[in-house]
Short mmCIF file of C-alpha atoms and ligand atoms in Angstrom, two decimals:
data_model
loop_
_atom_site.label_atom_id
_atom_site.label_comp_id
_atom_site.label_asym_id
_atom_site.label_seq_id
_atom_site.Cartn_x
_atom_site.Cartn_y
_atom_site.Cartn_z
CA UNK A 1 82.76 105.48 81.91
CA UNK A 2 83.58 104.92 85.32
CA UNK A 3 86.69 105.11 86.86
CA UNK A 4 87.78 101.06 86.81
CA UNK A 5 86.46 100.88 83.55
CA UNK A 6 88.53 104.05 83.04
CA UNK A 7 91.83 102.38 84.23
CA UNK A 8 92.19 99.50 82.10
CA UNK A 9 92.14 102.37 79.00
CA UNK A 10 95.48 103.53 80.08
CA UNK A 11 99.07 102.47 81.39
CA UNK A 12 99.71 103.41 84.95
CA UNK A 13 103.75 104.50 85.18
CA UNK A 14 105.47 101.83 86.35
CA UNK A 15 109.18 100.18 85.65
CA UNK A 16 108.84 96.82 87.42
CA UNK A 17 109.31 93.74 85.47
CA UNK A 18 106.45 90.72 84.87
CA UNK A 19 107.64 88.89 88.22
CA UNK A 20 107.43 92.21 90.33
CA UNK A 21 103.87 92.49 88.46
CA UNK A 22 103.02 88.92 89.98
CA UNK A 23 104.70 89.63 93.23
CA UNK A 24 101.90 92.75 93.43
CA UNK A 25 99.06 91.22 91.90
CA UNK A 26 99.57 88.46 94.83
CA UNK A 27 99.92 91.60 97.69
CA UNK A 28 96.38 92.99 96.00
CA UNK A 29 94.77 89.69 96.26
CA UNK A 30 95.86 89.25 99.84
CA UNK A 31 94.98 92.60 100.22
CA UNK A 32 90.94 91.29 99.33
CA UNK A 33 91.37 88.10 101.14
CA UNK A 34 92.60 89.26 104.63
CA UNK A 35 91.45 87.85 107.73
CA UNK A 36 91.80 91.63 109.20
CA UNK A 37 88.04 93.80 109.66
CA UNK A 38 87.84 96.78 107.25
CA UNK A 39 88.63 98.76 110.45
CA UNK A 40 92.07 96.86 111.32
CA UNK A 41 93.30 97.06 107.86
CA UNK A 42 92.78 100.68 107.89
CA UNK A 43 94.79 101.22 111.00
CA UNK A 44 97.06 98.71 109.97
CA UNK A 45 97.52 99.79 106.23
CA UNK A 46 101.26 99.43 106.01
CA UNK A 47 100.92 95.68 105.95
CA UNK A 48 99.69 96.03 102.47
CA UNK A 49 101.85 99.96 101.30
CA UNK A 50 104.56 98.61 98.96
CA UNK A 51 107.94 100.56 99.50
CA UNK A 52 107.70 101.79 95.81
CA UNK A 53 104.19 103.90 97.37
CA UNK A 54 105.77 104.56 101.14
CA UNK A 55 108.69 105.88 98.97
CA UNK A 56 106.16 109.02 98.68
CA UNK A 57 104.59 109.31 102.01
CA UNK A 58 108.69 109.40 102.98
CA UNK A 59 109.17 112.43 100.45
CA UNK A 60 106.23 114.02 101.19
CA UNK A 61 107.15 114.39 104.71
CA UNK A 62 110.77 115.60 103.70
CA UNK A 63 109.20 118.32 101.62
CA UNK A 64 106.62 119.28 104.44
CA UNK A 65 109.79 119.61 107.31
CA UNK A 66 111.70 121.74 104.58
CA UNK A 67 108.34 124.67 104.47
CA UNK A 68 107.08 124.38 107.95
CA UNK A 69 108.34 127.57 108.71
CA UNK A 70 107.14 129.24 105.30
CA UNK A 71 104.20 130.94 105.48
CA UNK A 72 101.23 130.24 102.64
CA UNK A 73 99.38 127.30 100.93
CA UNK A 74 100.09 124.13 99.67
CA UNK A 75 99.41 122.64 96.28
CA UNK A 76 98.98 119.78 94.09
CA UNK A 77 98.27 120.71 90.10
CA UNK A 78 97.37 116.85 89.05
CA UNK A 79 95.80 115.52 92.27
CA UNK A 80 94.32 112.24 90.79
CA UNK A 81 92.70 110.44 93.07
CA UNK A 82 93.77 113.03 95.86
CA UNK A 83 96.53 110.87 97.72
CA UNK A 84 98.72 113.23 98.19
CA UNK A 85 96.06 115.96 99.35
CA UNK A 86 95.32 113.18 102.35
CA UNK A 87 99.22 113.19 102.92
CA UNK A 88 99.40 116.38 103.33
CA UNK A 89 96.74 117.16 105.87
CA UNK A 90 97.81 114.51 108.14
CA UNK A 91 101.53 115.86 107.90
CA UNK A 92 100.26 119.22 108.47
CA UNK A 93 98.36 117.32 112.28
CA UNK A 94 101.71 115.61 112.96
CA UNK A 95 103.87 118.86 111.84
CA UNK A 96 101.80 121.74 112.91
CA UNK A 97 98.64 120.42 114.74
CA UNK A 98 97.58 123.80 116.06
CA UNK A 99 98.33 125.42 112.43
CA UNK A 100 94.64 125.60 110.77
CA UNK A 101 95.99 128.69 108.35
CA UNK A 102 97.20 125.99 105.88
CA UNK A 103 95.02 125.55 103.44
CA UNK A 104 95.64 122.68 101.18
CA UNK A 105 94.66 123.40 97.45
CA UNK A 106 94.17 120.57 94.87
CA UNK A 107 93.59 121.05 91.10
CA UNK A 108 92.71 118.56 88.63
CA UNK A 109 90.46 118.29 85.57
CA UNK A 110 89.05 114.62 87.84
CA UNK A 111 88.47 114.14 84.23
CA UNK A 112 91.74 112.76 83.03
CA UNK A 113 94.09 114.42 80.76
CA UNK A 114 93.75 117.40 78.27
CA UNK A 115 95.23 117.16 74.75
CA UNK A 116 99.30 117.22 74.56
CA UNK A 117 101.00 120.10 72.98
CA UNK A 118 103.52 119.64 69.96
CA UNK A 119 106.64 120.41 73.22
CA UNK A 120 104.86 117.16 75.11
CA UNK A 121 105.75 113.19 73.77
CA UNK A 122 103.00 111.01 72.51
CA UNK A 123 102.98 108.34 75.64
CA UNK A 124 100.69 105.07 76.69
CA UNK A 125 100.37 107.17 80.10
CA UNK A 126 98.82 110.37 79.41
CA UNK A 127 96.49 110.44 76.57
CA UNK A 128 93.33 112.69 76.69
CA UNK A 129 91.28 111.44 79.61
CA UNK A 130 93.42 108.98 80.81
CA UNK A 131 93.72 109.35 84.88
CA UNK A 132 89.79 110.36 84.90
CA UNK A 133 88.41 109.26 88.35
CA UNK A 134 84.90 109.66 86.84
CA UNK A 135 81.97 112.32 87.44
CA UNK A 136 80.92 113.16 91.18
CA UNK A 137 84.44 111.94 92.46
CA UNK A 138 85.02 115.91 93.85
CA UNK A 139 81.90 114.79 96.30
CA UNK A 140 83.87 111.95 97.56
CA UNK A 141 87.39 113.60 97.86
CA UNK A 142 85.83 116.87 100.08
CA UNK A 143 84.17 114.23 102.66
CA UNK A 144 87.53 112.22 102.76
CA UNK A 145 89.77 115.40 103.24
CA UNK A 146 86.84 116.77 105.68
CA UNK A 147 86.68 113.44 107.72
CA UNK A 148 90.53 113.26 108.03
CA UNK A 149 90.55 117.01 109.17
CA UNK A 150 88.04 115.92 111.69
CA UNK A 151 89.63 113.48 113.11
CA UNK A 152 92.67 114.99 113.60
CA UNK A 153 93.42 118.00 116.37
CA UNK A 154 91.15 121.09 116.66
CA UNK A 155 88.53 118.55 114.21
CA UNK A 156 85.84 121.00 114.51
CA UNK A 157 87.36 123.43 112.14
CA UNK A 158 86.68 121.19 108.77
CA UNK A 159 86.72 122.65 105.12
CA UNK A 160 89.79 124.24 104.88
CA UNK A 161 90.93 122.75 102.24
CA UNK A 162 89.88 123.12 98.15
CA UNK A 163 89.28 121.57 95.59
CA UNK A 164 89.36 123.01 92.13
CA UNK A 165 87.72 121.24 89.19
CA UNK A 166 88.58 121.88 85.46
CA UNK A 167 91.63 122.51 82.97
CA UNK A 168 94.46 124.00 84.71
CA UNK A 169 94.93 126.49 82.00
CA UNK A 170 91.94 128.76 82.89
CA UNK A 171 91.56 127.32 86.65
CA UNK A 172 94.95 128.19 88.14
CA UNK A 173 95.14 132.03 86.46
CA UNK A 174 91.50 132.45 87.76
CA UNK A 175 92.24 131.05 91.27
CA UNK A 176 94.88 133.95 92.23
CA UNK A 177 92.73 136.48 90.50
CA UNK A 178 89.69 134.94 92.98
CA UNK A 179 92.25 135.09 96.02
CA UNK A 180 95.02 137.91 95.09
CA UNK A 181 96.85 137.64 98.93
CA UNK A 182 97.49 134.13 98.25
CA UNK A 183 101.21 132.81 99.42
CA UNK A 184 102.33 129.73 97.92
CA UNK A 185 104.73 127.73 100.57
CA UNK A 186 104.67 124.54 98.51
CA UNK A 187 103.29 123.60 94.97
CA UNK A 188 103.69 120.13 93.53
CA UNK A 189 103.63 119.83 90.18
CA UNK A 190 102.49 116.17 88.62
CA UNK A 191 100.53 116.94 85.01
CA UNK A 192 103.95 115.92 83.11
CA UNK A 193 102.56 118.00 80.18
CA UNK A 194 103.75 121.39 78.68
CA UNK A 195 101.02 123.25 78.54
CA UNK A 196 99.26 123.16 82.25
CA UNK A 197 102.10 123.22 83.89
CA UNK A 198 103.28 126.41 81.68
CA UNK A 199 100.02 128.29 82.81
CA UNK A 200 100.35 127.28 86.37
CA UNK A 201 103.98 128.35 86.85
CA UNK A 202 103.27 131.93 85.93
CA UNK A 203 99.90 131.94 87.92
CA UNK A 204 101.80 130.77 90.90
CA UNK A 205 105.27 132.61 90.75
CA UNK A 206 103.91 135.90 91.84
CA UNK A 207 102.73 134.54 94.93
CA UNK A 208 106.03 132.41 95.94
CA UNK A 209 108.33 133.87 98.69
CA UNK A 210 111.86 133.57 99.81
CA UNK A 211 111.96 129.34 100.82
CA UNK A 212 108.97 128.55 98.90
CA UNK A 213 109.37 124.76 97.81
CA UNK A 214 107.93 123.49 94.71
CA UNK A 215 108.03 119.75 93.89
CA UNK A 216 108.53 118.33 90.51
CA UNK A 217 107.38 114.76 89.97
CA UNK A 218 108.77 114.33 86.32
CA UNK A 219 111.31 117.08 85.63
CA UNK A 220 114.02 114.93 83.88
CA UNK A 221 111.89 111.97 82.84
CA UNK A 222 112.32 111.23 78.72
CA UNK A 223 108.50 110.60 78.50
CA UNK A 224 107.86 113.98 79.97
CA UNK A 225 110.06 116.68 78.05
CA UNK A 226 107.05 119.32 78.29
CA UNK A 227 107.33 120.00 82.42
CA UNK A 228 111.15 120.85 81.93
CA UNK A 229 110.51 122.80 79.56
CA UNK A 230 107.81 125.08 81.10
CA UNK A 231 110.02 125.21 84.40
CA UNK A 232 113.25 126.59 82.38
CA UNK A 233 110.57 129.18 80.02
CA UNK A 234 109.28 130.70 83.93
CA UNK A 235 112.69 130.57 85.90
CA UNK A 236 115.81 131.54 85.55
CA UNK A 237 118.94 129.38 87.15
CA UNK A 238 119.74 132.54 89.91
CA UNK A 239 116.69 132.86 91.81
CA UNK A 240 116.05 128.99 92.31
CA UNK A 241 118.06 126.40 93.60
CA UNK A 242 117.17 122.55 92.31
CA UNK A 243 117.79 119.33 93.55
CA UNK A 244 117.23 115.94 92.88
CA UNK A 245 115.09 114.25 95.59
CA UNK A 246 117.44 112.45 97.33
CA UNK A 247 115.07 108.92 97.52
CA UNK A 248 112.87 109.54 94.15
CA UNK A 249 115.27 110.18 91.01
CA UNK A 250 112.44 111.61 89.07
CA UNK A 251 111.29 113.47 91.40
CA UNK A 252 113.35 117.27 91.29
CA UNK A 253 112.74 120.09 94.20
CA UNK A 254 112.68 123.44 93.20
CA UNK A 255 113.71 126.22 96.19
CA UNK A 256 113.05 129.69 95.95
CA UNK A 257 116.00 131.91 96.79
C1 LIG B 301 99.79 111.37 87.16
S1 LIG B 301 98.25 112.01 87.65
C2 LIG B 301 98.57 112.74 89.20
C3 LIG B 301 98.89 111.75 90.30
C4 LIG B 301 98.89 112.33 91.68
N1 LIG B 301 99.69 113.54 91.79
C5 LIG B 301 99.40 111.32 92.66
O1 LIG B 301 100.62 111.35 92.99
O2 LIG B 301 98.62 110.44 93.09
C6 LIG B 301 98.08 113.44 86.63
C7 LIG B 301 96.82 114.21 86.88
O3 LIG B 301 96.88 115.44 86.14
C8 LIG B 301 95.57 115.79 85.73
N2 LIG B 301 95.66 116.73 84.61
C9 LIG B 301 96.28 116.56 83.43
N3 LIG B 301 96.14 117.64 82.64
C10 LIG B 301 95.42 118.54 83.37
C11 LIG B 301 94.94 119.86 83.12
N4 LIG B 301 95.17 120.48 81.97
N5 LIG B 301 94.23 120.46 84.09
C12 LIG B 301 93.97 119.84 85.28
N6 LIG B 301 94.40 118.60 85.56
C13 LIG B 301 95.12 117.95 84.63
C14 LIG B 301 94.95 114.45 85.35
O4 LIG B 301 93.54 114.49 85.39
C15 LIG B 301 95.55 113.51 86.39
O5 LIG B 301 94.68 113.32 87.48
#
C-alpha cells in the first residue's frame, strides 16, 4: 500500500469543524494551483503553513532555546513523516551553527502503528499501521535531512543524523546498548501508546542529565491514556518538573531536575 493510499485508511488528529475542513481543503488546492515556481513556493512556504502547523515550528524552537546549553542528542520516538527531524536541524543552524556534535536521532516503525495494549484506548487515529509512510521512505528522509544539513553552515559535514527503523520496543533498548555514552538533551515523545513509550522511557532515563528536556505531545489527551501512564510508571514527581506548553495544551514538557 502506498503511503496516500495509506492515509485515507486512517483519521489524521484534528478538532476543526466541517467549515475549517473547507477553509483547508481550499488553502491545499491553492496550494496546487499557484502561480509561484516549485522553487518560490519553497522559499516562500509560509504563504501556504496554517497557524495550527506554525503552532509547532513555534514550540519546537521554544524547546530547542530551553537545551541549547545541555549537552547530548536529540530525539523523536514517532517521527512520521520526519517533520520535526527537519525542524530540528535547521534550529540547531540558526541556534548553534558551528555545533555539529548534535546528532539528531529519529525512531519510527515508517510502518505505521504496532498493536495497542489493554492500558491504550481503541481510537480512529492509531490502529495497527495507521501513520505508515510506506516501504523505502527511510531512503527519502536520510537525503532530505542530508540535503538540509548541506545547505546549511559547515554543509560538508552531512550524516550526522539517524534514523532508526522498527518497533520501538526492541529498537530504543538496543540503540543505548549500540552507543552506551549516549546523553539525551531532548527526547520527544509522539507514539500516544503505552507500550513504546514504556520501553523508551527506561532506555532513555539512564542517559538524561540535570536540564534534559523531554517533550510530550499527548500527555493529558483522553484518547491517549497509555503515554501518561508510562511517564508516571518511569518518574517520580521529585526529580522532574512538568509543564504545560504554554501555546499547545496537549502538548506537556518534562524537565529533568
Ligand atoms: C502521530 S505519528 C508522529 C507524528 C510526528 N511526531 C509529527 O509530529 O509529525 C506517530 C508515529 O509513531 C510511530 N509508532 C507507533 N508505534 C510505534 C512503535 N512501537 N515503534 C516505532 N514507531 C511507532 C508511527 O509509525 C507513527 O509514525
Amino acid at each position: 500500500m502506498n503511503p496516500s493510499q495509506q492515509e485515507k485508511s486512517f483519521q489524521i488528529e484534528t478538532t476543526a469543524n466541517e467549515s475549517q475542513v473547507q477553509a483547508r481543503q481550499h488553502l491545499v488546492e491553492l496550494f496546487e494551483s499557484s502561480p509561484l515556481s516549485p522553487q518560490e513556493r519553497l522559499f516562500n512556504i509560509g504563504m501556504y503553513t496554517r497557524s495550527s502547523v506554525l503552532v509547532k515550528f513555534l514550540v519546537l524552537n521554544d524547546i530547542y532555546q530551553r537545551i541549547k546549553n545541555i549537552p547530548g542528542q536529540l530525539m523523536e520516538f514517532g517521527t512520521w513523516w520526519g517533520q520535526n527531524l527537519v525542524l530540528l536541524e535547521n534550529l540547531r543552524a540558526i541556534h548553534e551553527p558551528f555545533n555539529k556534535q548534535r546528532i539528531i536521532v529519529g525512531f519510527d516503525t515508517f510502518e505505521g502503528y504496532t498493536p495497542l495494549s489493554s492500558k491504550d484506548k481503541a481510537s480512529e487515529v492509531w490502529h495497527e499501521q495507521s501513520y505508515s509512510t510506506g516501504k523505502g521512505y527511510v531512503g527519502y528522509l536520510k537525503a532530505l535531512l542530508a540535503a538540509h544539513e548541506a545547505s546549511n553552515a559547515l554543509g560538508h559535514l552531512t550524516g550526522q543524523h539517524r534514523l532508526i527503523e522498527g518497533d520501538v520496543c526492541v529498537t530504543a533498548p538496543q540503540y543505548f546498548t549500540d552507543h552506551p555514552e549516549t546523553i539525551v538533551a531532548m527526547a520527544y515523545f509522539d507514539m500516544a501508546l503505552y507500550e513504546p513509550t514504556k520501553k523508551a522511557l527506561e532506555a532513555i532515563r539512564p542517559h538524561l542529565v540535570s536540564g534534559s528536556v523531554l517533550l510530550f505531545d499527548e500527555l493529558t489527551w483522553q484518547e491517549s491514556p497509555g503515554e501518561a501512564i508510562a511517564f508516571k510508571e518511569v518518574f517520580s514527581r521529585n526529580e522532574v518538573t512538568v509543564e504545560k506548553c504554554a501555546l499547545y495544551p496537549s502538548k506537556a514538557i518534562v524537565t529533568i531536575k
